[in-house]
Structure formats: C-alpha cells, structure tokens
Amino acid sequence: MGMLVVGSVGYDTVWTPLGSGTDLLGGSATYFSISASYFSSVSLVAVVGRDFRSDDIALLKNHGVNTNGLEIAPGKTFRWSGRYNPDDVNLRDTLDTQLNVFSEFEPSLDREQRNQEYLFLANIDPELQLQVLNQMERRPKLVAVDTMNFWIDSKKPHLSKVIELADVVFMDEGELRSFSEEANLVKAAKVIMAMGPKTVVAKQGEHGVLLFEHGSVFAAPAYPIERVVDPTGAGDSFAGGFMGYLASEEDTTDTAFRHAAILGSVMGSFAVESLSVEKLRSLSYQDVVSRFRDFWMLTNFNPLGSEENLPWQTKNDAIYQ
Ligand code: AMP
C-alpha cells in the first residue's frame, strides 16, 4: 500500500563530536522517505529551491521515491543547522532555521496523492500539514504526525488541530513535555490521547521509544551503537521504518504496531552511524534483516509460564507466612 509524506527537504549543517558537514542532504521528509522506501512505495510532497542539487533528487528517485510532488521554486532551499553536545550526544542546540521556499509553499495534491491510504505529516509547519490533510479525498487508513519544538513554540493552535485529526503522534520526550505541559511522560501521553490519537510514540534518543496506547505501553530499546556519528534524522528514520512496515503489511493492529516499533528502531540505528543519509541510503535487505534479528537477541527473554514462579518466591512465602 502506498504512502504520502509531507515534510521538510533541505540542507543541514551539523557539528557532532565525531564529524561535521555543511549543506548535507537532510530534512524530515528526506530521512523518512529513504527509510520507508525499504518497505513500501512513498510519494513525497515538499518544496526545494533552485539551488537544490540534481544528485539529491536522483538519490530519492533511486530509492523509488515518487518525486512528482517535489516542487522546485525560485529561491533558496530550506536550511537547518545544529550542534550536538560533546558530553551527551542526545542533546543538541539548533543554531539556525531558514524556512526559505517553505514560507511561501502551497501544496496542491494530484489525484493519486489524494487517495493514498497512509499519510505521514513529517515535521514541518502545521499549517502545511493541515493543508495536505484537508486535501485527502477520503480519510486515510492511518494518519501520523511528527513535530518539533520550533512549531510547538510558534504554532501550537494549528499543531493541536493536526493532532486532533491524527491516529499516531511521534514526539521526542522534551517535545511531549513541552506540548502537554506535563513533566511525567505517562501523563503527557494521556494528554495527547485525550485529544484523539490512539497511539503516542515517545522518542527517547539512545534510550529508545515508548509506544503508548490506551491501557498498554510497549518499550523498544535503541540499538547500542559504539560510534554515533550524527543523530540528526534518527526520529524521522524511525518513523519511516514504522510507517513503511505498517503500509507494506496493511495491518494496523497492536501486534503490527509493536513490530513496526522495532523496525523503526532498526532504521533509526542505521541513520545515526553516518553524517546525513550516507548509511541509510546504502542498506541492503540483508542489513535490515540482520539488525532486526539482533534486536530480537537484545530483547528476548523467557516469560513466566502461568504455573511458574520466580525462584525466590517459595523462600519469600516462607518468610511472610
Ligand atoms: P530529527 O533529528 O529527527 O529531529 O530531524 C532533523 C531534521 O529535521 C533535519 O534534517 C532538519 O533539516 C529538519 N528540521 C529541523 N528543524 C526543522 C523545522 N523547524 N521544520 C522542519 N524540519 C526541520
């Protein structure tokens, strides 16, 4: 089943303890599309300026991403720059955000795009996310949304409207706290679920993700990586694996969501191993399968059988009788 994504496509300048680069291919929709392309077909809606490199369009096309909705407008491509904390790569400062051609962008979906069953509203102006959502011919099977503090701080009312219409919300833990004004993540997720979404995915960087649904929580760890070169785009790559898997399986049950969370973690783990999309763009099917198997080894343990007790229970029973 096909998927539509709207989000940023742009150039990033990043500094991390293990590398830095200027005008690297980035953007929420870029990471998402490349990651999701390993699982399902993806149509991209975004805008770039005339300075966007043709190689980068070719890269997306080589991954089977449908770029008919990637408009090339007069002006400069979106730019973002950030610096990661040398003592804790989970922390970063945004140094600059230039919306450039995105500030004038008015997406207009064609018939095929309006009929996609899976919609991902990647991190971008919530007004644009709403414009895309409102153009869908019928309610997609699954609508997911991601965002960032930049938009929580500047456009919370619009973002709230998008969230009310979504099934799944992806936010990192800081964004969740800031949006919900709740310090506790469980309470923060409940605030979002009370607005309408059935699922909240709380991203916790190197600590993995928590998948909150009504009445249940599932934890997926982050794969332990020795050389985290650049965490930029890990969240978008996670969402790409997550949504790409669900779209390919055409399954939106809780079991499929848990599987999707592990595949999201697999794709996020590849994204951080290089600057920009270098690693993510060059994966084989075997790479993905093998890391998926590694995740099983990472998390697998024998559950207690219904008649089984932990070994020390008999001892404790004796003490407390
Ligand atoms: P992540 O590391 O998952 O938060 O995503 C980083 C990507 O988001 C980078 O490649 C940036 O180009 C993009 N980005 C940063 N700020 C914004 C923003 N305000 N709106 C849209 N995309 C952004």
Coordinates of C-alpha atoms and ligand atoms in Angstrom, one line a residue:
M1 CA 0.0 0.0 0.0
G2 CA 1.3 3.4 -0.9
M3 CA 2.2 6.3 1.4
L4 CA 2.2 10.0 1.2
V5 CA 4.6 12.2 3.2
V6 CA 4.8 16.0 3.5
G7 CA 7.7 17.4 5.4
S8 CA 11.0 19.3 5.0
V9 CA 13.6 18.6 2.4
G10 CA 16.7 20.7 2.8
Y11 CA 20.3 21.1 3.6
D12 CA 21.7 20.7 7.2
T13 CA 24.9 22.0 8.7
V14 CA 25.9 19.9 11.7
W15 CA 28.6 19.6 14.3
T16 CA 28.9 16.4 16.3
P17 CA 31.9 15.1 18.4
L18 CA 32.6 12.6 15.6
G19 CA 32.0 14.7 12.5
S20 CA 30.7 17.8 10.9
G21 CA 29.5 19.0 7.5
T22 CA 27.9 21.8 5.6
D23 CA 24.9 21.7 3.4
L24 CA 24.3 18.0 3.9
L25 CA 21.2 16.5 2.5
G26 CA 18.6 16.4 5.3
G27 CA 15.1 17.3 6.2
S28 CA 12.4 15.4 8.0
A29 CA 10.7 14.1 4.7
T30 CA 14.1 13.1 3.2
Y31 CA 15.1 10.8 6.1
F32 CA 11.5 9.5 6.3
S33 CA 11.2 8.7 2.6
I34 CA 14.5 7.0 2.3
S35 CA 13.9 4.9 5.4
A36 CA 10.3 4.0 4.4
S37 CA 11.4 3.2 0.8
Y38 CA 12.9 -0.1 2.1
F39 CA 9.4 -1.3 2.9
S40 CA 6.8 0.5 0.7
S41 CA 6.2 2.9 -2.1
V42 CA 6.5 6.6 -1.0
S43 CA 5.2 9.8 -2.6
L44 CA 6.8 13.0 -1.4
V45 CA 5.2 16.4 -1.1
A46 CA 7.7 19.2 -0.4
V47 CA 9.5 22.2 -2.0
V48 CA 13.1 23.0 -2.7
G49 CA 14.8 26.0 -4.2
R50 CA 16.7 26.3 -7.5
D51 CA 19.9 25.6 -5.5
F52 CA 18.9 22.0 -4.8
R53 CA 21.4 19.6 -6.3
S54 CA 20.1 17.3 -9.0
D55 CA 22.1 14.4 -7.5
D56 CA 19.9 14.6 -4.4
I57 CA 16.8 14.3 -6.5
A58 CA 18.4 11.4 -8.2
L59 CA 19.2 9.8 -4.8
L60 CA 15.5 10.0 -3.8
K61 CA 14.4 8.6 -7.2
N62 CA 16.9 5.8 -7.0
H63 CA 15.1 4.7 -3.8
G64 CA 11.9 4.6 -5.7
V65 CA 10.5 7.7 -4.0
N66 CA 7.9 9.4 -6.2
T67 CA 9.1 13.0 -6.5
N68 CA 6.3 14.3 -8.7
G69 CA 5.2 16.3 -5.6
L70 CA 8.6 17.8 -5.0
E71 CA 8.2 21.4 -6.3
I72 CA 11.3 23.4 -7.4
A73 CA 10.6 27.0 -6.6
P74 CA 12.5 30.2 -7.2
G75 CA 14.5 30.9 -4.1
K76 CA 16.7 29.1 -1.6
T77 CA 16.2 25.6 -0.2
F78 CA 15.3 25.1 3.5
R79 CA 18.4 25.2 5.8
W80 CA 18.9 24.0 9.3
S81 CA 22.0 23.9 11.5
G82 CA 22.6 22.3 14.8
R83 CA 25.4 21.4 17.2
Y84 CA 25.5 18.3 19.4
N85 CA 26.7 18.4 23.0
P86 CA 30.2 16.7 23.1
D87 CA 29.3 15.2 26.6
D88 CA 25.9 14.0 25.7
V89 CA 25.0 13.4 22.0
N90 CA 21.3 13.2 23.0
L91 CA 21.4 17.0 23.5
R92 CA 21.6 19.5 20.7
D93 CA 21.2 23.2 20.1
T94 CA 19.5 24.4 17.0
L95 CA 21.7 27.3 15.7
D96 CA 19.7 28.4 12.8
T97 CA 16.5 27.5 10.9
Q98 CA 15.8 29.2 7.5
L99 CA 12.4 28.2 6.0
N100 CA 13.3 29.9 2.7
V101 CA 11.0 28.5 -0.1
F102 CA 8.9 26.7 2.6
S103 CA 7.5 30.1 3.8
E104 CA 5.6 30.5 0.5
F105 CA 4.8 26.9 -0.2
E106 CA 1.2 25.9 -1.0
P107 CA 1.0 22.2 -1.7
S108 CA -1.5 21.0 -4.3
L109 CA -2.0 17.2 -4.4
D110 CA -2.8 15.3 -7.5
R111 CA -5.5 12.6 -7.7
E112 CA -3.1 9.8 -6.9
Q113 CA -1.6 11.6 -3.9
R114 CA -5.1 12.5 -2.5
N115 CA -6.0 8.8 -2.5
Q116 CA -3.1 7.4 -0.5
E117 CA -4.1 5.1 2.4
Y118 CA -1.2 6.0 4.7
L119 CA -0.3 9.6 5.4
F120 CA 2.8 10.9 7.3
L121 CA 2.8 14.5 8.3
A122 CA 6.5 14.9 9.0
N123 CA 8.0 17.8 10.9
I124 CA 7.1 21.0 9.1
D125 CA 4.7 24.0 9.5
P126 CA 1.5 22.6 11.0
E127 CA -0.5 24.8 8.6
L128 CA 1.1 22.9 5.7
Q129 CA 0.3 19.6 7.5
L130 CA -3.3 20.7 7.7
Q131 CA -3.4 21.8 4.1
V132 CA -2.3 18.3 3.0
L133 CA -4.6 16.5 5.3
N134 CA -7.6 18.6 4.1
Q135 CA -6.9 17.7 0.5
M136 CA -7.2 13.9 1.0
E137 CA -10.2 12.6 -0.9
R138 CA -11.1 10.2 2.0
R139 CA -9.8 9.6 5.5
P140 CA -6.6 7.6 5.1
K141 CA -6.3 4.3 6.9
L142 CA -3.6 5.8 9.1
V143 CA -2.6 9.4 9.7
A144 CA 0.6 10.0 11.7
V145 CA 2.2 13.3 12.7
D146 CA 5.6 14.4 13.9
T147 CA 6.7 17.8 15.0
M148 CA 9.4 19.8 16.8
N149 CA 9.8 22.5 19.5
F150 CA 10.1 25.1 16.8
W151 CA 6.4 24.6 15.8
I152 CA 5.2 23.8 19.4
D153 CA 6.5 27.3 20.4
S154 CA 5.3 29.2 17.3
K155 CA 2.1 27.4 16.1
K156 CA 0.6 25.4 18.9
P157 CA -3.1 26.1 18.0
H158 CA -2.5 24.8 14.4
L159 CA -0.5 21.9 15.7
S160 CA -3.3 21.0 18.2
K161 CA -5.7 20.8 15.3
V162 CA -3.5 18.4 13.3
I163 CA -3.0 16.2 16.4
E164 CA -6.8 16.0 17.0
L165 CA -7.1 14.6 13.4
A166 CA -4.2 12.1 13.7
D167 CA -4.1 8.4 14.7
V168 CA -0.4 8.3 15.8
V169 CA 1.7 11.1 17.2
F170 CA 5.5 11.0 17.3
M171 CA 7.3 13.4 19.6
D172 CA 10.6 13.3 21.5
E173 CA 10.3 13.3 25.2
G174 CA 11.2 17.0 25.5
E175 CA 8.6 18.0 22.9
L176 CA 5.9 15.8 24.6
R177 CA 6.6 17.5 27.9
S178 CA 6.6 21.0 26.4
F179 CA 3.4 20.4 24.3
S180 CA 1.4 18.8 27.2
E181 CA 2.9 20.9 30.0
E182 CA 3.2 17.6 31.9
A183 CA 6.7 16.6 33.3
N184 CA 5.7 12.9 33.6
L185 CA 5.7 11.1 30.2
V186 CA 2.8 8.8 31.0
K187 CA 0.7 11.8 31.9
A188 CA 2.0 13.7 28.8
A189 CA 0.9 10.8 26.5
K190 CA -2.5 10.8 28.2
V191 CA -3.0 14.5 27.4
I192 CA -2.3 13.7 23.7
M193 CA -4.5 10.6 23.6
A194 CA -7.4 12.6 25.2
M195 CA -7.2 14.9 22.1
G196 CA -8.0 11.9 19.7
P197 CA -4.9 9.9 18.7
K198 CA -4.9 6.3 19.6
T199 CA -1.1 6.0 19.9
V200 CA 1.7 8.2 21.1
V201 CA 5.3 7.3 20.3
A202 CA 7.7 9.0 22.8
K203 CA 11.2 9.1 21.3
Q204 CA 14.0 9.0 23.9
G205 CA 17.1 9.1 21.8
E206 CA 19.6 6.5 22.9
H207 CA 17.1 5.1 25.4
G208 CA 14.7 4.0 22.6
V209 CA 11.0 4.7 22.3
L210 CA 7.9 4.1 24.4
L211 CA 4.7 3.3 22.5
F212 CA 1.7 4.4 24.5
E213 CA -1.8 3.1 23.6
H214 CA -4.9 3.2 25.8
G215 CA -4.2 0.7 28.6
S216 CA -0.8 -0.5 27.4
V217 CA 2.8 0.6 26.9
F218 CA 5.5 -1.1 24.8
A219 CA 9.2 -0.3 25.1
A220 CA 11.6 -0.7 22.2
P221 CA 15.2 -0.1 23.0
A222 CA 17.7 1.8 20.8
Y223 CA 20.3 -0.5 19.3
P224 CA 23.6 0.1 21.2
I225 CA 25.9 1.8 18.7
E226 CA 29.5 2.4 19.6
R227 CA 30.1 5.2 17.1
V228 CA 27.1 7.6 17.0
V229 CA 28.4 9.9 14.2
D230 CA 25.3 12.1 13.7
P231 CA 21.9 11.6 15.5
T232 CA 20.2 14.0 13.0
G233 CA 17.2 12.4 11.4
A234 CA 17.1 9.4 13.7
G235 CA 13.5 10.2 14.6
D236 CA 12.4 10.6 11.0
S237 CA 14.1 7.4 10.0
F238 CA 12.4 5.6 12.9
A239 CA 9.0 6.9 11.6
G240 CA 10.0 5.8 8.1
G241 CA 10.6 2.2 9.2
F242 CA 7.5 2.3 11.4
M243 CA 5.1 3.6 8.8
G244 CA 6.7 1.8 5.9
Y245 CA 6.3 -1.5 7.6
L246 CA 2.6 -0.9 8.5
A247 CA 1.9 0.2 4.9
S248 CA 3.5 -2.8 3.5
E249 CA 1.7 -5.2 5.8
E250 CA -1.6 -3.3 5.5
D251 CA -2.0 -4.1 9.2
T252 CA -2.8 -1.6 11.9
T253 CA -3.3 -4.0 14.9
D254 CA -1.5 -3.5 18.2
T255 CA 0.8 -6.5 17.3
A256 CA 1.7 -4.9 14.0
F257 CA 2.5 -1.6 15.8
R258 CA 4.9 -3.4 18.1
H259 CA 6.7 -5.0 15.2
A260 CA 6.7 -1.6 13.5
A261 CA 8.4 0.0 16.6
I262 CA 11.2 -2.5 16.3
L263 CA 11.7 -1.9 12.6
G264 CA 11.6 1.8 13.3
S265 CA 14.4 1.3 15.8
V266 CA 16.3 -0.7 13.3
M267 CA 16.2 2.1 10.7
G268 CA 16.9 4.8 13.3
S269 CA 20.0 2.9 14.4
F270 CA 21.4 3.0 10.8
A271 CA 20.7 6.7 10.4
V272 CA 23.0 7.7 13.3
E273 CA 26.0 5.7 12.0
S274 CA 27.0 8.4 9.5
L275 CA 26.5 12.0 8.6
S276 CA 23.4 12.9 6.6
V277 CA 21.8 9.9 4.9
E278 CA 25.1 8.2 3.9
K279 CA 24.4 4.9 5.8
L280 CA 20.7 4.9 5.4
R281 CA 20.8 5.3 1.6
S282 CA 23.1 2.3 1.1
L283 CA 21.5 -0.6 3.0
S284 CA 20.8 -4.0 1.7
Y285 CA 17.8 -6.1 2.5
Q286 CA 20.2 -8.4 4.5
D287 CA 21.5 -5.4 6.6
V288 CA 17.9 -4.7 7.7
V289 CA 17.0 -8.3 8.4
S290 CA 20.2 -9.0 10.3
R291 CA 19.8 -6.0 12.6
F292 CA 16.2 -6.9 13.1
R293 CA 17.4 -10.3 14.3
D294 CA 19.9 -8.6 16.6
F295 CA 17.0 -6.7 18.2
W296 CA 15.3 -10.0 19.0
M297 CA 18.5 -11.2 20.7
L298 CA 18.7 -7.8 22.5
T299 CA 15.2 -8.1 24.0
N300 CA 14.3 -11.7 24.1
F301 CA 13.8 -13.5 27.5
N302 CA 11.6 -16.3 28.6
P303 CA 8.3 -15.2 30.1
L304 CA 7.0 -16.8 33.2
G305 CA 4.6 -19.7 32.4
S306 CA 1.2 -19.4 34.1
E307 CA 2.1 -22.1 36.6
E308 CA 5.7 -20.9 37.1
N309 CA 7.1 -18.7 39.9
L310 CA 10.3 -16.8 40.2
P311 CA 12.8 -19.0 42.2
W312 CA 12.8 -16.9 45.3
Q313 CA 9.0 -16.9 45.7
T314 CA 8.9 -20.1 47.8
K315 CA 11.5 -18.6 50.1
N316 CA 9.6 -15.4 50.5
D317 CA 6.3 -17.2 51.1
A318 CA 8.1 -19.0 54.0
I319 CA 9.2 -15.7 55.5
Y320 CA 5.9 -13.8 55.1
Q321 CA 3.6 -16.7 56.3
Ligands
AMP1 P1 15.4 15.0 13.9 O1 16.8 14.8 14.1 O2 14.6 13.7 13.7 O3 14.7 15.9 14.8 O4 15.2 15.7 12.4 C1 16.2 16.5 11.9 C2 15.8 17.0 10.6 O5 14.7 17.9 10.7 C3 16.9 17.8 9.9 O6 17.4 17.1 8.8 C4 16.3 19.1 9.6 O7 16.6 19.6 8.3 C5 14.9 19.0 9.9 N1 14.3 20.2 10.6 C6 14.9 20.9 11.6 N2 14.1 21.9 12.0 C7 13.0 21.8 11.3 C8 11.8 22.6 11.3 N3 11.6 23.6 12.1 N4 10.8 22.2 10.4 C9 11.0 21.2 9.6 N5 12.1 20.4 9.5 C10 13.1 20.7 10.4

